[in-house]
Short mmCIF file of the C-alpha atoms (twelve columns), coordinates in Angstrom:
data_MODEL
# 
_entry.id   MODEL 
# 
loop_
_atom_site.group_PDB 
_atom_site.id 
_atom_site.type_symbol 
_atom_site.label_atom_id 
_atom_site.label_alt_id 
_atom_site.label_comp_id 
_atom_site.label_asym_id 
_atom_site.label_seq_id 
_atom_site.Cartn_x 
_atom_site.Cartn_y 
_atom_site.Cartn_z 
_atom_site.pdbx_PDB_model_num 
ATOM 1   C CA . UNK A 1   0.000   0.000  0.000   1 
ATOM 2   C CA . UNK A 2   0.944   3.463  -0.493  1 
ATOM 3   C CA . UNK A 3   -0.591  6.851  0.571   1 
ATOM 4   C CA . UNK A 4   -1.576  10.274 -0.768  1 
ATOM 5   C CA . UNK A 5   -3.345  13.543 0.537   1 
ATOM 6   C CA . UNK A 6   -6.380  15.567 -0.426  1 
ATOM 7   C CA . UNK A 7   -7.493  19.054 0.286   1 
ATOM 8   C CA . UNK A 8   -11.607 19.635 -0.868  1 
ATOM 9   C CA . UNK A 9   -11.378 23.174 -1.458  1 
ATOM 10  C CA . UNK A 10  -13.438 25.936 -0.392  1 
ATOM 11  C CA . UNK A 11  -15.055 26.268 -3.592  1 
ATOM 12  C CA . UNK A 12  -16.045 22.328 -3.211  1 
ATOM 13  C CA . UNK A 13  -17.171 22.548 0.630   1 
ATOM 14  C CA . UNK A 14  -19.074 25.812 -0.156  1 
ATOM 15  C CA . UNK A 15  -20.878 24.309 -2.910  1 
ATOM 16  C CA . UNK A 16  -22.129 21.275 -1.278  1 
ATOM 17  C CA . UNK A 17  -19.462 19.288 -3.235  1 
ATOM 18  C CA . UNK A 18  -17.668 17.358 -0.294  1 
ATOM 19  C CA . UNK A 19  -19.965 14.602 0.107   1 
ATOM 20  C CA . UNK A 20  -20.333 13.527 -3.370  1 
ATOM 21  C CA . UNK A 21  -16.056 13.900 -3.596  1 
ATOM 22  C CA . UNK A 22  -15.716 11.708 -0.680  1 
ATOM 23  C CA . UNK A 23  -18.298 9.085  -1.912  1 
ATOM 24  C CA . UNK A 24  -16.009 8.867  -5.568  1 
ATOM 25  C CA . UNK A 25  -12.744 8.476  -3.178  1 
ATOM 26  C CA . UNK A 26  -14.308 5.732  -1.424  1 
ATOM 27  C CA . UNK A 27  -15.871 4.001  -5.203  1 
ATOM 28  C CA . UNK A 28  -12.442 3.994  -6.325  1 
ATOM 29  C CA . UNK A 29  -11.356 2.025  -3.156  1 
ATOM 30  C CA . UNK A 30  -9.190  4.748  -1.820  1 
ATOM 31  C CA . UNK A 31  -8.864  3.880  2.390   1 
ATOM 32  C CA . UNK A 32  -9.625  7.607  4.241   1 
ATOM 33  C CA . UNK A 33  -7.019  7.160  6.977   1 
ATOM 34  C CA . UNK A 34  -7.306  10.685 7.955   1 
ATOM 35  C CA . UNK A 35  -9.909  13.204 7.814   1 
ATOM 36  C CA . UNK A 36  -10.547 16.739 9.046   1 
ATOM 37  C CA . UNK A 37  -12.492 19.752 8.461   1 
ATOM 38  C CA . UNK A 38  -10.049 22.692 8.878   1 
ATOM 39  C CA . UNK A 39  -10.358 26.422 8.223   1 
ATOM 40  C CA . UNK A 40  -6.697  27.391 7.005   1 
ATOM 41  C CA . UNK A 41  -5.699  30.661 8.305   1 
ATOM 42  C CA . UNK A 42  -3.263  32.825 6.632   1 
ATOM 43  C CA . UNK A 43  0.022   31.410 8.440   1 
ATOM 44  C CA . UNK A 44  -0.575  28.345 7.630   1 
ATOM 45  C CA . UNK A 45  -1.928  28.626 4.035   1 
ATOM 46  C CA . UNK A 46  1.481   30.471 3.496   1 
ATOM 47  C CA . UNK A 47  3.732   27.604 4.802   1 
ATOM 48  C CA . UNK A 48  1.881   24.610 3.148   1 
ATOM 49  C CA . UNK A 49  2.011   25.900 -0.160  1 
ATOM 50  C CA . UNK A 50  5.711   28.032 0.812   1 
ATOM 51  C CA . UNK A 51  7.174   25.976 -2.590  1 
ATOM 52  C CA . UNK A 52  5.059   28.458 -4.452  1 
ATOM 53  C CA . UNK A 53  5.655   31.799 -2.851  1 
ATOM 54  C CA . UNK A 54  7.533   32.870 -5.929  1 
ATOM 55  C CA . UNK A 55  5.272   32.285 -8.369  1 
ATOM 56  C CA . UNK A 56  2.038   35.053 -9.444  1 
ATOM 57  C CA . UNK A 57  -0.710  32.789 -8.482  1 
ATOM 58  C CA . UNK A 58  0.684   32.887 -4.644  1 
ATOM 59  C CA . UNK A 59  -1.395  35.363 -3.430  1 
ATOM 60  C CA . UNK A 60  -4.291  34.617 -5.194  1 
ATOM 61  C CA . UNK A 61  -4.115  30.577 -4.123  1 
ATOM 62  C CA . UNK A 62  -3.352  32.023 -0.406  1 
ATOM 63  C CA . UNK A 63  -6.666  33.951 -0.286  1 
ATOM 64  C CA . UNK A 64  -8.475  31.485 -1.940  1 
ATOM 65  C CA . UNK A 65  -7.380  28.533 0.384   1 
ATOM 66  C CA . UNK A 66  -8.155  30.713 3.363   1 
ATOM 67  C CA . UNK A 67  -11.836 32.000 2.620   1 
ATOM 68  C CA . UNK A 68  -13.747 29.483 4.198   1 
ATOM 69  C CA . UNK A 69  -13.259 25.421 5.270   1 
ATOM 70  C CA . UNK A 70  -11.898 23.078 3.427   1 
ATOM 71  C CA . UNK A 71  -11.251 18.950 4.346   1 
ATOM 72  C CA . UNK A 72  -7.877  17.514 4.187   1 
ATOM 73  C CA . UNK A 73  -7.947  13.519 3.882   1 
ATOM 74  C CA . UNK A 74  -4.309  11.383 4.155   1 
ATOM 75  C CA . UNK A 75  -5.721  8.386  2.140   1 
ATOM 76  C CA . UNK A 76  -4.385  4.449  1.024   1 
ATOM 77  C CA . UNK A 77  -4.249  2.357  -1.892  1 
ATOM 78  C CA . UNK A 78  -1.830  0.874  -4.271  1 
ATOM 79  C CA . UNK A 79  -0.155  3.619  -6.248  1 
ATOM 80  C CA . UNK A 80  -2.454  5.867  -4.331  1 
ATOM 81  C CA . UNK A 81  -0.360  8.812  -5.538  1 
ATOM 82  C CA . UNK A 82  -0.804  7.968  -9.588  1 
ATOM 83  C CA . UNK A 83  -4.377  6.837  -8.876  1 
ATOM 84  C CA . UNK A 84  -5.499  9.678  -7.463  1 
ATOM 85  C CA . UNK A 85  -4.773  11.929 -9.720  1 
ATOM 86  C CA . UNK A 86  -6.222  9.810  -12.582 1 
ATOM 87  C CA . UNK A 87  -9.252  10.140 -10.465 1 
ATOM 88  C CA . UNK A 88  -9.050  14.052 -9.422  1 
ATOM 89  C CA . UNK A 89  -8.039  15.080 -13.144 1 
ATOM 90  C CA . UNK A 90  -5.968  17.648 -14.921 1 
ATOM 91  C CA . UNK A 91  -5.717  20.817 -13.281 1 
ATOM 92  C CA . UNK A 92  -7.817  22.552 -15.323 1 
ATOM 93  C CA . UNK A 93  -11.190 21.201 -15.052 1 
ATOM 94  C CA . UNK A 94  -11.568 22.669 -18.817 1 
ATOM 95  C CA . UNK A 95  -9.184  19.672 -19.886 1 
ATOM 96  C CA . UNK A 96  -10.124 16.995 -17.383 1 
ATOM 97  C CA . UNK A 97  -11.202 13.738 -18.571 1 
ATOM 98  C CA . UNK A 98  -14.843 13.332 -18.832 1 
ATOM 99  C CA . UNK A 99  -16.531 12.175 -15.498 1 
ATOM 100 C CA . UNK A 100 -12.988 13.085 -13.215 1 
ATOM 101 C CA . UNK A 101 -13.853 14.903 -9.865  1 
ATOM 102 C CA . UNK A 102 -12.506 17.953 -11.237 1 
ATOM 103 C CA . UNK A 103 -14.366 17.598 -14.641 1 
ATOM 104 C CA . UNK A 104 -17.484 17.517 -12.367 1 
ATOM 105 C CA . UNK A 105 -17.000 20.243 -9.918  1 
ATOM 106 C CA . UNK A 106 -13.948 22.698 -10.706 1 
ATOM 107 C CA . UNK A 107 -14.841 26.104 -12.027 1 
ATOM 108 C CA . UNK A 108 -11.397 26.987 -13.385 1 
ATOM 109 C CA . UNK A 109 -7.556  26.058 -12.933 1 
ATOM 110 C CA . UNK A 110 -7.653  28.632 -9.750  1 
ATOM 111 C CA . UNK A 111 -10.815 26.873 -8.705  1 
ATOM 112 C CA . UNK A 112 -10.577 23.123 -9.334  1 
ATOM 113 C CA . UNK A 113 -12.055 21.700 -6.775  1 
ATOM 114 C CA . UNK A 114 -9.620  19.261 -5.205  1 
ATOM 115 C CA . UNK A 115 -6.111  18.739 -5.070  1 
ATOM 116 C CA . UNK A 116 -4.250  15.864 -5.149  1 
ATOM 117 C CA . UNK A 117 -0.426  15.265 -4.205  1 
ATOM 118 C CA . UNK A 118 1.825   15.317 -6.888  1 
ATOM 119 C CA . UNK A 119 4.705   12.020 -6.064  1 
ATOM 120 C CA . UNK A 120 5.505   9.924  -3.272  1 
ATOM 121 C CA . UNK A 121 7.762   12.811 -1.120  1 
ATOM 122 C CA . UNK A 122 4.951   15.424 -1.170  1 
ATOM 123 C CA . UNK A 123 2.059   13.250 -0.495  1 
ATOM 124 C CA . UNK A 124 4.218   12.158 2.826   1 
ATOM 125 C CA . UNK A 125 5.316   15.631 3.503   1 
ATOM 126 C CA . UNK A 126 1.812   16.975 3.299   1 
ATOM 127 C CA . UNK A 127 0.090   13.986 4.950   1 
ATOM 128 C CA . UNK A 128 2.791   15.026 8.231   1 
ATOM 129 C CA . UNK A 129 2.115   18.581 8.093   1 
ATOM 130 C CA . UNK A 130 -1.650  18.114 8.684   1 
ATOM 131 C CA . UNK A 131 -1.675  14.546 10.348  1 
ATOM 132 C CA . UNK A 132 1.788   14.256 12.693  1 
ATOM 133 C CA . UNK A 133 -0.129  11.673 13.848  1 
ATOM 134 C CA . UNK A 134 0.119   9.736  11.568  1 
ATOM 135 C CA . UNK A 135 4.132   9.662  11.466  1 
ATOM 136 C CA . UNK A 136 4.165   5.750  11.725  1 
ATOM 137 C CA . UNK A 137 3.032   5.267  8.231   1 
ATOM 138 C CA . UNK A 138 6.409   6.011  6.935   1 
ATOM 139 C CA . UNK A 139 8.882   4.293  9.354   1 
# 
Protein backbone atom coordinates (compact mmCIF):
# COMPACT_ATOMS: atom_id res chain seq x y z
CA UNK A 1 0.00 0.00 0.00
CA UNK A 2 0.94 3.46 -0.49
CA UNK A 3 -0.59 6.85 0.57
CA UNK A 4 -1.58 10.27 -0.77
CA UNK A 5 -3.34 13.54 0.54
CA UNK A 6 -6.38 15.57 -0.43
CA UNK A 7 -7.49 19.05 0.29
CA UNK A 8 -11.61 19.63 -0.87
CA UNK A 9 -11.38 23.17 -1.46
CA UNK A 10 -13.44 25.94 -0.39
CA UNK A 11 -15.06 26.27 -3.59
CA UNK A 12 -16.05 22.33 -3.21
CA UNK A 13 -17.17 22.55 0.63
CA UNK A 14 -19.07 25.81 -0.16
CA UNK A 15 -20.88 24.31 -2.91
CA UNK A 16 -22.13 21.27 -1.28
CA UNK A 17 -19.46 19.29 -3.24
CA UNK A 18 -17.67 17.36 -0.29
CA UNK A 19 -19.97 14.60 0.11
CA UNK A 20 -20.33 13.53 -3.37
CA UNK A 21 -16.06 13.90 -3.60
CA UNK A 22 -15.72 11.71 -0.68
CA UNK A 23 -18.30 9.08 -1.91
CA UNK A 24 -16.01 8.87 -5.57
CA UNK A 25 -12.74 8.48 -3.18
CA UNK A 26 -14.31 5.73 -1.42
CA UNK A 27 -15.87 4.00 -5.20
CA UNK A 28 -12.44 3.99 -6.32
CA UNK A 29 -11.36 2.03 -3.16
CA UNK A 30 -9.19 4.75 -1.82
CA UNK A 31 -8.86 3.88 2.39
CA UNK A 32 -9.62 7.61 4.24
CA UNK A 33 -7.02 7.16 6.98
CA UNK A 34 -7.31 10.68 7.95
CA UNK A 35 -9.91 13.20 7.81
CA UNK A 36 -10.55 16.74 9.05
CA UNK A 37 -12.49 19.75 8.46
CA UNK A 38 -10.05 22.69 8.88
CA UNK A 39 -10.36 26.42 8.22
CA UNK A 40 -6.70 27.39 7.01
CA UNK A 41 -5.70 30.66 8.31
CA UNK A 42 -3.26 32.83 6.63
CA UNK A 43 0.02 31.41 8.44
CA UNK A 44 -0.57 28.35 7.63
CA UNK A 45 -1.93 28.63 4.04
CA UNK A 46 1.48 30.47 3.50
CA UNK A 47 3.73 27.60 4.80
CA UNK A 48 1.88 24.61 3.15
CA UNK A 49 2.01 25.90 -0.16
CA UNK A 50 5.71 28.03 0.81
CA UNK A 51 7.17 25.98 -2.59
CA UNK A 52 5.06 28.46 -4.45
CA UNK A 53 5.66 31.80 -2.85
CA UNK A 54 7.53 32.87 -5.93
CA UNK A 55 5.27 32.29 -8.37
CA UNK A 56 2.04 35.05 -9.44
CA UNK A 57 -0.71 32.79 -8.48
CA UNK A 58 0.68 32.89 -4.64
CA UNK A 59 -1.39 35.36 -3.43
CA UNK A 60 -4.29 34.62 -5.19
CA UNK A 61 -4.11 30.58 -4.12
CA UNK A 62 -3.35 32.02 -0.41
CA UNK A 63 -6.67 33.95 -0.29
CA UNK A 64 -8.48 31.48 -1.94
CA UNK A 65 -7.38 28.53 0.38
CA UNK A 66 -8.16 30.71 3.36
CA UNK A 67 -11.84 32.00 2.62
CA UNK A 68 -13.75 29.48 4.20
CA UNK A 69 -13.26 25.42 5.27
CA UNK A 70 -11.90 23.08 3.43
CA UNK A 71 -11.25 18.95 4.35
CA UNK A 72 -7.88 17.51 4.19
CA UNK A 73 -7.95 13.52 3.88
CA UNK A 74 -4.31 11.38 4.16
CA UNK A 75 -5.72 8.39 2.14
CA UNK A 76 -4.39 4.45 1.02
CA UNK A 77 -4.25 2.36 -1.89
CA UNK A 78 -1.83 0.87 -4.27
CA UNK A 79 -0.16 3.62 -6.25
CA UNK A 80 -2.45 5.87 -4.33
CA UNK A 81 -0.36 8.81 -5.54
CA UNK A 82 -0.80 7.97 -9.59
CA UNK A 83 -4.38 6.84 -8.88
CA UNK A 84 -5.50 9.68 -7.46
CA UNK A 85 -4.77 11.93 -9.72
CA UNK A 86 -6.22 9.81 -12.58
CA UNK A 87 -9.25 10.14 -10.46
CA UNK A 88 -9.05 14.05 -9.42
CA UNK A 89 -8.04 15.08 -13.14
CA UNK A 90 -5.97 17.65 -14.92
CA UNK A 91 -5.72 20.82 -13.28
CA UNK A 92 -7.82 22.55 -15.32
CA UNK A 93 -11.19 21.20 -15.05
CA UNK A 94 -11.57 22.67 -18.82
CA UNK A 95 -9.18 19.67 -19.89
CA UNK A 96 -10.12 16.99 -17.38
CA UNK A 97 -11.20 13.74 -18.57
CA UNK A 98 -14.84 13.33 -18.83
CA UNK A 99 -16.53 12.17 -15.50
CA UNK A 100 -12.99 13.08 -13.22
CA UNK A 101 -13.85 14.90 -9.86
CA UNK A 102 -12.51 17.95 -11.24
CA UNK A 103 -14.37 17.60 -14.64
CA UNK A 104 -17.48 17.52 -12.37
CA UNK A 105 -17.00 20.24 -9.92
CA UNK A 106 -13.95 22.70 -10.71
CA UNK A 107 -14.84 26.10 -12.03
CA UNK A 108 -11.40 26.99 -13.38
CA UNK A 109 -7.56 26.06 -12.93
CA UNK A 110 -7.65 28.63 -9.75
CA UNK A 111 -10.81 26.87 -8.70
CA UNK A 112 -10.58 23.12 -9.33
CA UNK A 113 -12.05 21.70 -6.78
CA UNK A 114 -9.62 19.26 -5.21
CA UNK A 115 -6.11 18.74 -5.07
CA UNK A 116 -4.25 15.86 -5.15
CA UNK A 117 -0.43 15.27 -4.21
CA UNK A 118 1.83 15.32 -6.89
CA UNK A 119 4.71 12.02 -6.06
CA UNK A 120 5.51 9.92 -3.27
CA UNK A 121 7.76 12.81 -1.12
CA UNK A 122 4.95 15.42 -1.17
CA UNK A 123 2.06 13.25 -0.50
CA UNK A 124 4.22 12.16 2.83
CA UNK A 125 5.32 15.63 3.50
CA UNK A 126 1.81 16.98 3.30
CA UNK A 127 0.09 13.99 4.95
CA UNK A 128 2.79 15.03 8.23
CA UNK A 129 2.12 18.58 8.09
CA UNK A 130 -1.65 18.11 8.68
CA UNK A 131 -1.67 14.55 10.35
CA UNK A 132 1.79 14.26 12.69
CA UNK A 133 -0.13 11.67 13.85
CA UNK A 134 0.12 9.74 11.57
CA UNK A 135 4.13 9.66 11.47
CA UNK A 136 4.16 5.75 11.73
CA UNK A 137 3.03 5.27 8.23
CA UNK A 138 6.41 6.01 6.94
CA UNK A 139 8.88 4.29 9.35
Amino acid sequence: MSYTFSIIKPDSVRDGFSDQIIARINNNKFKVIGIKLITLNKTTAEEFYSVHKTKDFYDNLISFMTSGHCIVMALEKTNAVENFRQLIGDTDPANAELGTIRSLFGKSIENNAIHGADSDQNAKKEILFFFPELANLFK
